[in-house]
Coordinates of C-alpha atoms and ligand atoms in Angstrom, one line a residue:
X12 CA -9.5 22.6 15.0
X13 CA -8.3 19.5 16.9
X14 CA -9.7 16.1 17.1
X15 CA -10.6 14.4 20.3
X16 CA -8.1 12.7 22.5
X17 CA -9.4 9.2 21.6
X18 CA -8.5 9.4 17.9
X19 CA -5.0 10.6 18.8
X20 CA -4.3 7.7 21.1
X21 CA -5.9 5.3 18.6
X22 CA -3.8 6.7 15.8
X23 CA -0.6 6.5 17.9
X24 CA -1.4 2.9 18.7
X25 CA -1.8 1.9 15.1
X26 CA 1.4 3.8 14.1
X27 CA 3.3 2.0 16.8
X28 CA 2.4 -1.5 15.4
X29 CA 3.0 -0.3 11.8
X30 CA 6.5 1.0 12.6
X31 CA 7.5 -2.2 14.5
X32 CA 6.4 -4.2 11.4
X33 CA 8.4 -2.0 9.1
X34 CA 11.5 -2.4 11.2
X35 CA 11.2 -6.2 10.9
X36 CA 10.4 -5.9 7.2
X37 CA 13.5 -3.8 6.5
X38 CA 15.9 -6.1 8.4
X39 CA 14.7 -9.2 6.5
X40 CA 15.1 -7.2 3.3
X41 CA 18.7 -6.5 4.0
X42 CA 19.4 -10.2 4.3
X43 CA 17.8 -10.8 0.9
X44 CA 19.7 -8.0 -0.7
X45 CA 23.0 -9.3 0.7
X46 CA 22.2 -12.8 -0.4
X47 CA 21.9 -11.6 -4.0
X48 CA 25.5 -10.5 -3.8
X49 CA 26.7 -13.8 -2.5
X50 CA 26.8 -12.8 1.2
X51 CA 24.7 -15.5 2.9
X52 CA 23.8 -14.3 6.4
X53 CA 21.1 -16.9 6.9
X54 CA 23.2 -19.4 8.8
X55 CA 24.0 -16.7 11.3
X56 CA 20.3 -15.9 11.6
X57 CA 19.0 -19.4 12.5
X58 CA 16.9 -20.2 14.4
X59 CA 15.2 -16.8 14.2
X60 CA 15.1 -16.9 10.4
X61 CA 15.4 -20.5 9.3
X62 CA 15.8 -20.0 5.5
X63 CA 15.7 -17.5 2.7
X64 CA 12.1 -18.3 2.1
X65 CA 11.2 -18.0 5.8
X66 CA 12.7 -14.5 5.8
X67 CA 11.0 -13.6 2.5
X68 CA 7.6 -14.6 3.9
X69 CA 8.2 -12.4 7.0
X70 CA 9.5 -9.6 4.7
X71 CA 6.4 -9.6 2.4
X72 CA 3.8 -10.0 5.2
X73 CA 5.4 -7.4 7.5
X74 CA 5.9 -4.8 4.8
X75 CA 2.9 -5.0 2.5
X76 CA 0.3 -6.4 4.8
X77 CA 1.1 -5.1 8.3
X78 CA 3.0 -1.8 7.9
X79 CA 0.6 -0.5 5.2
X80 CA -2.6 -1.7 6.8
X81 CA -1.9 -0.5 10.3
X82 CA -0.5 2.8 9.1
X83 CA -3.6 3.4 7.0
X84 CA -6.0 2.4 9.8
X85 CA -4.3 5.0 12.0
X86 CA -3.8 7.8 9.4
X87 CA -7.1 7.8 7.5
X88 CA -9.5 7.9 10.4
X89 CA -7.3 10.6 12.0
X90 CA -7.6 12.7 8.8
X91 CA -11.3 12.1 8.4
X92 CA -12.1 13.1 12.0
X93 CA -9.8 16.2 11.7
X94 CA -11.4 17.4 8.5
X95 CA -14.9 16.8 9.7
X96 CA -14.2 18.6 12.9
X97 CA -16.3 15.9 14.6
X98 CA -15.2 13.1 17.0
X99 CA -15.1 9.5 16.0
X100 CA -18.7 8.3 16.2
X101 CA -17.9 5.0 18.1
X102 CA -14.7 5.4 20.1
X103 CA -15.2 2.1 21.9
X104 CA -15.7 0.3 18.7
X105 CA -12.5 2.0 17.5
X106 CA -10.5 0.4 20.4
X107 CA -12.2 -3.0 20.0
X108 CA -11.2 -2.9 16.3
X109 CA -7.6 -2.0 17.1
X110 CA -7.3 -4.9 19.6
X111 CA -9.1 -7.3 17.2
X112 CA -6.6 -6.4 14.5
X113 CA -3.6 -6.6 16.8
X114 CA -4.8 -9.9 18.3
X115 CA -5.2 -11.3 14.7
X116 CA -1.8 -10.1 13.8
X117 CA -0.2 -11.8 16.9
X118 CA -2.1 -15.0 16.1
X119 CA -0.8 -14.9 12.5
X120 CA 2.7 -14.0 13.7
X121 CA 3.1 -17.1 15.8
X122 CA 3.3 -19.6 12.9
X123 CA 4.9 -17.0 10.6
X124 CA 7.8 -16.4 13.0
X125 CA 7.9 -20.1 13.9
X126 CA 8.4 -21.1 10.3
X127 CA 5.0 -22.8 10.1
X128 CA 3.7 -20.3 7.5
X129 CA 6.5 -20.0 5.1
X130 CA 4.1 -19.4 2.2
X131 CA 5.1 -15.9 1.3
X132 CA 2.7 -13.0 1.5
X133 CA 0.5 -14.4 -1.3
X134 CA 0.0 -17.8 0.5
X135 CA -0.8 -19.6 -2.8
X136 CA -2.2 -23.0 -2.2
X137 CA -1.2 -25.8 -2.4
X138 CA 1.5 -24.3 -0.1
X139 CA -0.1 -24.9 3.2
X140 CA 0.3 -22.8 6.4
X141 CA -0.8 -23.4 9.9
X142 CA -4.5 -22.4 10.4
X143 CA -3.6 -19.7 12.9
X144 CA -1.9 -17.8 10.0
X145 CA -5.1 -17.7 7.9
X146 CA -7.4 -17.0 10.9
X147 CA -5.2 -14.2 12.2
X148 CA -5.0 -12.5 8.8
X149 CA -8.8 -12.8 8.5
X150 CA -9.3 -11.1 11.8
X151 CA -7.1 -8.2 10.5
X152 CA -9.3 -7.9 7.4
X153 CA -12.5 -8.0 9.5
X154 CA -11.0 -5.2 11.6
X155 CA -10.6 -3.1 8.5
X156 CA -14.3 -3.5 7.8
X157 CA -15.0 -2.2 11.3
X158 CA -12.9 0.8 10.5
X159 CA -15.1 1.4 7.5
X160 CA -18.2 1.1 9.7
X161 CA -16.8 3.7 12.2
X162 CA -15.9 6.1 9.4
X163 CA -19.4 5.7 7.9
X164 CA -21.1 6.3 11.3
X165 CA -18.9 9.3 11.8
X166 CA -19.8 10.9 8.5
X167 CA -23.5 10.2 9.1
X168 CA -23.4 12.0 12.4
X169 CA -21.6 14.9 10.7
X170 CA -24.2 14.9 7.9
X171 CA -27.0 15.3 10.3
X172 CA -25.4 18.5 11.7
X173 CA -24.4 19.7 8.2
X174 CA -27.2 18.6 5.9
X175 CA -26.3 20.9 2.9
X176 CA -22.5 21.1 3.0
X177 CA -20.2 19.0 0.8
X178 CA -18.2 16.4 2.7
X179 CA -14.8 17.9 3.2
X180 CA -12.4 16.5 0.7
X181 CA -10.0 14.6 3.1
X182 CA -13.0 12.9 4.8
X183 CA -14.5 12.1 1.5
X184 CA -11.3 10.6 0.2
X185 CA -10.9 8.6 3.4
X186 CA -14.4 7.1 3.1
X187 CA -13.9 6.3 -0.6
X188 CA -10.7 4.5 0.3
X189 CA -12.3 2.3 2.9
X190 CA -15.4 1.7 0.9
X191 CA -13.3 0.5 -2.1
X192 CA -11.3 -1.7 0.2
X193 CA -14.3 -3.2 1.9
X194 CA -15.8 -4.3 -1.4
X195 CA -12.4 -5.4 -2.8
X196 CA -11.5 -7.5 0.3
X197 CA -14.5 -9.8 -0.2
X198 CA -12.4 -12.0 -2.5
X199 CA -9.7 -12.6 0.1
X200 CA -12.4 -13.1 2.8
X201 CA -14.0 -15.8 0.5
X202 CA -10.6 -17.5 -0.1
X203 CA -10.0 -17.6 3.7
X204 CA -13.4 -18.7 4.8
X205 CA -14.3 -21.2 2.2
X206 CA -10.8 -22.5 1.2
X207 CA -7.7 -22.0 3.3
X208 CA -9.3 -22.0 6.8
X209 CA -11.4 -25.2 6.5
X210 CA -8.5 -26.8 4.6
X211 CA -5.8 -26.0 7.1
X212 CA -8.1 -27.1 9.9
X213 CA -8.5 -30.5 8.2
X214 CA -12.2 -30.0 7.6
X215 CA -11.6 -30.2 3.8
X216 CA -9.2 -32.7 2.3
X217 CA -7.9 -30.9 -0.8
X218 CA -7.7 -27.5 -2.3
X219 CA -7.3 -25.8 -5.7
X220 CA -4.6 -23.5 -6.8
X221 CA -6.4 -21.7 -9.5
X222 CA -9.6 -20.8 -7.7
X223 CA -7.5 -19.6 -4.7
X224 CA -5.4 -17.4 -6.9
X225 CA -8.5 -15.9 -8.6
X226 CA -10.0 -15.0 -5.2
X227 CA -6.6 -13.8 -3.9
X228 CA -6.1 -11.4 -6.9
X229 CA -9.7 -10.2 -6.7
X230 CA -8.3 -8.4 -3.6
X231 CA -4.7 -8.4 -4.4
X232 CA -4.8 -5.8 -7.1
X233 CA -7.2 -3.3 -5.4
X234 CA -5.1 -3.7 -2.3
X235 CA -2.5 -1.7 -4.1
X236 CA -5.0 1.2 -4.3
X237 CA -5.8 0.7 -0.6
X238 CA -2.1 1.4 0.0
X239 CA -1.9 4.2 -2.6
X240 CA -5.0 6.2 -1.9
X241 CA -4.0 7.2 1.6
X242 CA -0.8 8.6 0.1
X243 CA -2.9 10.4 -2.5
X244 CA -5.0 11.8 0.4
X245 CA -1.9 13.4 1.7
X246 CA -0.7 14.5 -1.8
X247 CA -4.0 16.2 -2.5
X248 CA -5.1 17.6 0.8
X249 CA -1.9 18.3 2.8
X250 CA 1.2 18.6 0.6
X251 CA -0.1 21.6 -1.5
X252 CA -0.5 23.5 1.8
X253 CA 2.9 22.3 3.1
X254 CA 4.4 23.6 -0.2
X255 CA 2.8 27.0 0.3
X256 CA 0.1 26.6 -2.4
X257 CA -3.5 25.5 -2.9
X258 CA -5.1 22.4 -4.4
X259 CA -5.7 23.0 -8.1
X260 CA -9.2 21.4 -8.2
X261 CA -11.3 19.8 -5.6
X262 CA -13.9 18.4 -8.0
X263 CA -11.2 16.8 -10.2
X264 CA -9.8 15.2 -7.0
X265 CA -13.3 13.8 -6.2
X266 CA -13.7 12.5 -9.7
X267 CA -10.4 10.6 -9.6
X268 CA -11.3 9.0 -6.3
X269 CA -14.7 8.0 -7.5
X270 CA -13.1 6.4 -10.6
X271 CA -10.8 4.4 -8.2
X272 CA -13.9 3.3 -6.3
X273 CA -15.4 2.0 -9.6
X274 CA -12.4 0.7 -11.4
X275 CA -10.0 -0.7 -8.8
X276 CA -11.4 -4.2 -8.5
X277 CA -12.5 -5.7 -11.8
X278 CA -9.0 -6.3 -13.2
X279 CA -7.2 -8.8 -11.1
X280 CA -6.6 -11.2 -14.0
X281 CA -3.7 -9.0 -15.0
X282 CA -1.8 -11.0 -12.3
X283 CA -2.9 -14.2 -13.9
X284 CA -2.1 -13.8 -17.6
X285 CA 0.2 -16.8 -17.3
X286 CA -2.4 -18.9 -15.5
X287 CA -4.1 -21.7 -17.5
X288 CA -7.8 -22.2 -16.9
X289 CA -9.0 -18.6 -17.4
X290 CA -10.3 -17.7 -20.8
X291 CA -8.0 -15.4 -22.8
X292 CA -10.9 -13.1 -23.6
X293 CA -11.5 -12.3 -19.9
X294 CA -7.8 -11.7 -19.5
X295 CA -8.0 -9.1 -22.3
X296 CA -11.0 -7.4 -20.6
X297 CA -9.1 -7.1 -17.4
X298 CA -6.1 -5.7 -19.4
X299 CA -8.3 -3.0 -20.8
X300 CA -9.7 -2.2 -17.4
X301 CA -6.2 -2.0 -16.0
X302 CA -5.4 0.7 -18.6
X303 CA -8.6 2.4 -17.6
X304 CA -7.6 2.7 -13.9
X305 CA -4.4 4.3 -15.0
X306 CA -6.6 7.3 -15.9
X307 CA -7.4 8.5 -12.4
X308 CA -3.7 8.2 -11.6
X309 CA -3.0 10.6 -14.5
X310 CA -5.7 12.9 -13.1
X311 CA -3.9 12.8 -9.8
X312 CA -0.6 13.5 -11.4
X313 CA -2.0 16.6 -13.2
X314 CA -3.9 18.0 -10.2
X315 CA -1.1 17.4 -7.7
X316 CA 1.7 18.9 -10.0
X317 CA -0.5 21.9 -10.7
X318 CA -1.0 22.4 -6.9
X319 CA 2.7 22.0 -6.2
X320 CA 3.4 24.6 -9.0
X321 CA 1.1 27.1 -7.3
X322 CA 3.1 26.7 -4.1
X323 CA 6.4 27.0 -5.8
X324 CA 5.3 30.1 -7.8
X325 CA 4.0 31.7 -4.6
X326 CA 7.5 31.2 -3.2
X327 CA 9.0 33.0 -6.2
X328 CA 9.4 30.1 -8.6
X329 CA 9.7 31.0 -12.3
X330 CA 9.8 29.2 -15.7
X331 CA 8.1 26.1 -17.1
X332 CA 10.2 23.7 -15.1
X333 CA 12.5 25.6 -12.9
X334 CA 9.8 26.4 -10.4
X335 CA 10.3 22.9 -9.2
X336 CA 13.5 24.0 -7.4
X337 CA 11.5 26.5 -5.4
X338 CA 9.5 23.9 -3.5
X339 CA 10.3 23.8 0.2
X340 CA 13.0 21.2 -0.2
X341 CA 14.2 21.8 3.3
X342 CA 11.0 20.4 4.8
X343 CA 11.6 16.6 5.0
X344 CA 7.9 15.8 4.9
X345 CA 7.5 17.6 1.6
X346 CA 10.8 16.4 0.2
X347 CA 9.8 12.8 1.0
X348 CA 6.5 13.0 -0.6
X349 CA 7.6 14.9 -3.8
X350 CA 10.4 12.4 -4.3
X351 CA 7.9 9.6 -3.7
X352 CA 5.8 11.1 -6.5
X353 CA 8.7 11.2 -8.9
X354 CA 9.7 7.6 -8.1
X355 CA 6.1 6.7 -8.7
X356 CA 6.3 7.9 -12.2
X357 CA 8.8 5.2 -13.0
X358 CA 6.7 2.7 -11.1
X359 CA 3.7 3.7 -13.2
X360 CA 5.6 3.2 -16.5
X361 CA 6.8 -0.2 -15.4
X362 CA 3.2 -1.0 -14.3
X363 CA 1.9 -0.4 -17.8
X364 CA 4.5 -2.9 -19.1
X365 CA 3.4 -5.4 -16.5
X366 CA -0.2 -4.9 -17.6
X367 CA 0.4 -5.5 -21.2
X368 CA -0.6 -9.1 -22.0
X369 CA 2.4 -9.8 -24.3
X370 CA 5.1 -7.8 -22.5
X371 CA 4.0 -9.4 -19.2
X372 CA 5.3 -12.7 -20.5
X373 CA 8.8 -11.2 -20.6
X374 CA 8.8 -10.0 -17.0
X375 CA 6.5 -12.5 -15.3
X376 CA 8.0 -14.0 -12.2
X377 CA 11.4 -12.4 -12.8
X378 CA 13.3 -10.0 -10.6
X379 CA 11.6 -7.2 -12.6
X380 CA 8.5 -7.6 -10.4
X381 CA 10.2 -6.9 -7.0
X382 CA 12.0 -4.1 -8.8
X383 CA 8.6 -2.7 -9.7
X384 CA 6.9 -3.2 -6.4
X385 CA 9.7 -1.5 -4.4
X386 CA 9.2 1.6 -6.6
X387 CA 5.4 1.5 -5.9
X388 CA 4.5 0.2 -2.5
X389 CA 8.2 0.3 -1.3
X390 CA 8.7 4.0 -2.2
X391 CA 5.7 5.9 -3.6
X392 CA 3.7 4.6 -0.6
X393 CA 6.3 3.9 2.0
X394 CA 8.3 7.1 1.5
X395 CA 5.1 9.1 1.5
X396 CA 4.0 7.5 4.8
X397 CA 7.5 8.2 6.2
X398 CA 7.0 11.9 5.1
X399 CA 3.6 11.9 6.8
X400 CA 5.1 10.6 10.1
X401 CA 7.6 13.5 10.0
X402 CA 4.7 15.8 11.0
X403 CA 2.2 13.3 12.4
X404 CA 4.5 11.8 15.1
X405 CA 5.5 15.3 16.4
X406 CA 1.9 16.3 16.4
X407 CA 0.8 13.2 18.4
X408 CA 3.7 13.6 20.8
X409 CA 3.5 17.4 21.0
X410 CA 7.2 17.7 20.4
X411 CA 9.0 18.8 17.3
X412 CA 10.9 16.3 15.1
X413 CA 14.3 15.6 16.7
X414 CA 16.3 16.5 13.6
X415 CA 15.0 17.9 10.3
X416 CA 18.5 17.6 8.8
X417 CA 18.8 13.9 9.7
X418 CA 15.3 13.4 8.2
X419 CA 16.4 15.1 4.9
X420 CA 19.5 12.8 4.7
X421 CA 17.2 9.8 5.4
X422 CA 14.8 10.8 2.6
X423 CA 17.5 11.3 0.0
X424 CA 19.3 8.1 1.0
X425 CA 16.1 6.2 0.5
X426 CA 15.7 7.6 -3.0
X427 CA 19.3 7.0 -4.0
X428 CA 19.3 3.5 -2.5
X429 CA 16.1 2.7 -4.2
X430 CA 17.2 3.8 -7.6
X431 CA 20.3 1.6 -7.4
X432 CA 18.4 -1.3 -5.9
X433 CA 15.3 -1.2 -8.1
X434 CA 17.2 -0.5 -11.3
X435 CA 19.4 -3.6 -10.7
X436 CA 16.4 -5.8 -10.1
X437 CA 14.6 -4.5 -13.2
X438 CA 17.7 -5.2 -15.3
X439 CA 18.2 -8.6 -13.8
X440 CA 14.6 -9.4 -14.5
X441 CA 15.0 -8.5 -18.2
X442 CA 18.0 -10.9 -18.3
X443 CA 15.6 -13.6 -17.1
X444 CA 16.6 -13.8 -13.4
X445 CA 13.8 -15.3 -11.4
X446 CA 12.2 -13.7 -8.4
X447 CA 11.5 -15.5 -5.1
X448 CA 14.8 -17.4 -5.5
X449 CA 17.8 -17.8 -3.3
X450 CA 20.0 -16.7 -6.2
X451 CA 23.3 -17.4 -4.5
X452 CA 22.3 -21.1 -4.3
X453 CA 21.1 -21.3 -7.8
X454 CA 23.3 -23.5 -10.1
X455 CA 22.1 -21.6 -13.1
X456 CA 23.5 -18.2 -12.3
X457 CA 24.3 -16.5 -15.6
X458 CA 27.6 -14.7 -16.3
X459 CA 25.7 -11.5 -17.4
X460 CA 23.9 -11.3 -14.0
X461 CA 27.1 -11.3 -12.0
X462 CA 28.1 -7.6 -12.5
X463 CA 24.6 -6.4 -11.6
X464 CA 23.9 -8.6 -8.5
X465 CA 26.2 -6.7 -6.1
X466 CA 24.1 -3.5 -6.8
X467 CA 21.1 -5.2 -5.2
X468 CA 23.2 -5.5 -2.0
X469 CA 24.6 -1.9 -2.3
X470 CA 21.2 -0.4 -2.9
X471 CA 19.6 -2.6 -0.2
X472 CA 22.2 -1.6 2.4
X473 CA 21.7 2.1 1.6
X474 CA 17.9 1.6 2.1
X475 CA 18.5 -0.2 5.4
X476 CA 20.8 2.6 6.6
X477 CA 18.1 5.1 5.6
X478 CA 15.4 3.2 7.5
X479 CA 17.6 3.0 10.6
X480 CA 18.1 6.8 10.6
X481 CA 14.4 7.1 10.2
X482 CA 13.6 5.0 13.3
X483 CA 16.4 6.7 15.3
X484 CA 14.9 10.1 14.5
X485 CA 11.4 9.0 15.5
X486 CA 12.6 7.4 18.8
X487 CA 14.6 10.5 19.6
X488 CA 11.5 12.6 18.9
X489 CA 9.6 10.6 21.4
X490 CA 12.2 10.5 24.0
X491 CA 14.6 13.5 23.7
X492 CA 12.9 16.3 21.8
X493 CA 12.0 19.3 24.0
X494 CA 10.7 21.9 21.5
X495 CA 6.9 22.0 21.6
X496 CA 4.9 21.2 18.4
X497 CA 1.5 22.6 17.4
X498 CA -1.7 20.6 17.3
X499 CA -3.3 21.9 14.1
X500 CA -3.6 19.9 11.0
X501 CA -3.5 22.4 8.1
X502 CA -5.5 21.2 5.1
X503 CA -5.0 22.8 1.7
X504 CA -7.6 25.1 0.3
X505 CA -8.7 24.5 -3.2
X506 CA -8.5 27.0 -6.1
X507 CA -11.6 25.4 -7.5
X508 CA -13.6 24.4 -4.4
X509 CA -16.1 21.6 -3.6
X510 CA -19.1 23.7 -4.6
X511 CA -18.0 23.4 -8.2
X512 CA -18.5 19.7 -8.1
X513 CA -21.9 18.2 -9.1
X514 CA -23.9 16.9 -6.1
X515 CA -23.4 13.3 -7.3
X516 CA -19.7 13.7 -6.6
X517 CA -20.6 13.7 -2.9
X518 CA -22.6 10.5 -2.9
X519 CA -21.4 6.9 -2.5
X520 CA -24.2 4.6 -3.3
X521 CA -24.5 5.2 -7.1
X522 CA -20.8 4.7 -7.5
X523 CA -20.7 1.7 -5.3
X524 CA -23.5 0.2 -7.4
X525 CA -21.6 0.8 -10.5
X526 CA -18.5 -0.8 -9.0
X527 CA -20.6 -3.9 -8.2
X528 CA -22.0 -4.1 -11.7
X529 CA -18.5 -3.9 -13.2
X530 CA -17.2 -6.6 -10.9
X531 CA -20.1 -8.9 -11.7
X532 CA -19.5 -8.4 -15.4
X533 CA -15.7 -8.8 -15.3
X534 CA -15.5 -11.7 -12.8
X535 CA -19.0 -13.3 -12.8
X536 CA -18.7 -15.8 -15.7
X537 CA -15.2 -17.0 -14.8
X538 CA -16.0 -17.3 -11.1
X539 CA -19.2 -19.2 -11.7
X540 CA -17.4 -21.5 -14.1
X541 CA -14.6 -22.1 -11.7
X542 CA -16.8 -22.7 -8.6
X543 CA -18.9 -25.1 -10.6
X544 CA -16.1 -27.2 -11.9
X545 CA -13.3 -27.0 -9.3
X546 CA -12.6 -30.4 -7.8
X547 CA -10.7 -29.4 -4.6
X548 CA -8.5 -32.4 -4.8
X549 CA -5.0 -31.0 -4.6
X550 CA -3.2 -32.1 -1.4
X551 CA -1.4 -29.4 0.7
X552 CA 2.4 -29.1 0.6
X553 CA 5.0 -28.0 3.0
X554 CA 8.2 -27.4 1.2
X555 CA 10.4 -25.7 3.8
Ligands
HEM626 C1 15.8 -2.1 3.3 C2 14.8 -2.1 2.5 C3 14.5 -3.3 1.6 C4 15.3 -4.3 1.0 C5 16.8 -4.3 1.1 C6 14.4 -5.2 0.3 C7 14.9 -6.3 -0.4 C8 14.1 -7.2 -1.1 C9 14.5 -8.2 -2.0 C10 16.0 -8.5 -2.4 C11 13.4 -8.8 -2.5 C12 13.4 -9.9 -3.5 C13 13.3 -11.3 -3.0 C14 13.1 -12.4 -4.0 O1 12.4 -12.2 -5.0 O2 13.7 -13.5 -3.9 C15 12.3 -8.3 -1.9 C16 11.0 -8.7 -2.1 C17 9.9 -8.0 -1.6 N1 9.9 -6.8 -0.9 FE1 11.5 -5.8 -0.2 N2 13.1 -4.8 0.5 C18 13.1 -3.7 1.3 C19 12.0 -2.9 1.7 C20 10.7 -3.2 1.3 C21 9.6 -2.4 1.6 C22 9.6 -1.1 2.3 C23 8.5 -3.0 1.1 C24 7.0 -2.6 1.0 C25 6.5 -1.8 1.8 C26 8.9 -4.3 0.5 C27 8.1 -5.2 -0.1 C28 8.6 -6.4 -0.7 C29 7.7 -7.4 -1.3 C30 6.2 -7.4 -1.3 C31 8.5 -8.4 -1.9 C32 8.1 -9.6 -2.6 C33 8.0 -10.7 -1.7 C34 7.6 -12.0 -2.3 O3 8.0 -12.3 -3.5 O4 6.9 -12.8 -1.7 N3 10.3 -4.3 0.6 N4 12.7 -7.2 -1.0
CU627 CU1 -2.3 -5.5 -10.1

């Protein structure tokens, strides 16, 4: 089964933008890592990068907003179309969407690169960017809604031809991902449309930090699931097959995604435990809901490990734990994703610490936080996406990966580099070192930080080397590889198939309604109060 040519070209176009963004993200990261060890490369980088904070803004935006979003908008529709065996319902809309998003990205990039949007990827007011930054990012978000629309139309057309079948799991998961995101992104859209855009255009005199942060984190927590769920799609529906096994349970997989749909959004206050102006009681409600959304991740862990085990045992694996060694470690796509899963276990444990109201106070705004997010979005997601491109780029190009061995080296380097890098940041954070700080210029550097700081640069350099090998391999695959590569996408079969799931596990509306109810309960009172009382009298600031 192969999808139409349109989806392939569209996916390739999204991947191209995503990869360029990642390259920029990695290079700016290297400069930050070196800076922590006292090697200040910023003077040499002017005027391209005009300050540490300029570079950090580019780093955050390119990595977590552009690389992730563009990869996902290429990968998820591809998987959906392939698994349905039906073409994209509205191909022209697909291209309009791509150009809208790319146009928005370019619009946002002008002030970002030009140091007129050095507000970091969270753009908290009263830091004020050029209006083109906010408008451009808003266009990208609107583009993602059009992707949702196209996926929904595609499933509807498929449903007409297959009235009684269960939606195939990969397509179901793709749709849940985009439905969840569309609902969750309303907070960000509201912040842009009612606050930052009119304010940056001069139509509104002042702004308010707290309301903007509430709207930002309404979207800012679920966005992590928007990054993570596409990796889960691969872990559930592709990796078991790549590992020579079967998915343990299709109904359990659906259950976990439906729980993500319901629970991803109503918990953003866990990013605001330290913010005044939000009642402690609501912070506690969001804390409990955060622990609740850990549950579908545990379901995922159980289901995916059981699936991997089936593959390893089919390959002759034995014992309670030793089967793990029998996974196809020579396949860089599998190695990348299994190692991403392992790294994610540490990220998850750290996440529980962040989510705990009292422990959060210890790590809040310290280097612990970037330590955590490089394990999660920087590895669980990014290394999984890299693993996916190790088969997806060959498939789109029709040529085998240039070098599997180089890819394996790359994958292991990423993990080793990340363990050094992230461990150092976690430890520095526990010693009270702040994040988002040009540490080399800080007069308050503590003696106990000094032996750990060079590890940030060592780990960061290994990561950069790994990334450069990754890009080299992909470029050589495009340009120099001669061996042909097949066009089939092989999805995993399930030991317990979709027909074991109750019919309600194949419906969206009841779950979406439940999600809306929970959001209204968890956010409604605080939002109503803030909107009614917020004075919008804070002037904007440009501090760079
Ligand atoms: C070569 C690889 C990388 C290196 C050396 C690196 C380095 C760094 C450093 C040192 C910081 C801390 C800056 C500070 O708090 O002052 C940072 C922040 C950050 N990094 Fe990376 N990074 C890399 C790759 C990535 C990737 C792949 C992602 C995500 C996909 C990512 C996402 C982020 C984010 C979101 C922040 C926080 C930005 C902020 O506070 O505004 N990084 N990075
Ligand atoms: Cu969060």
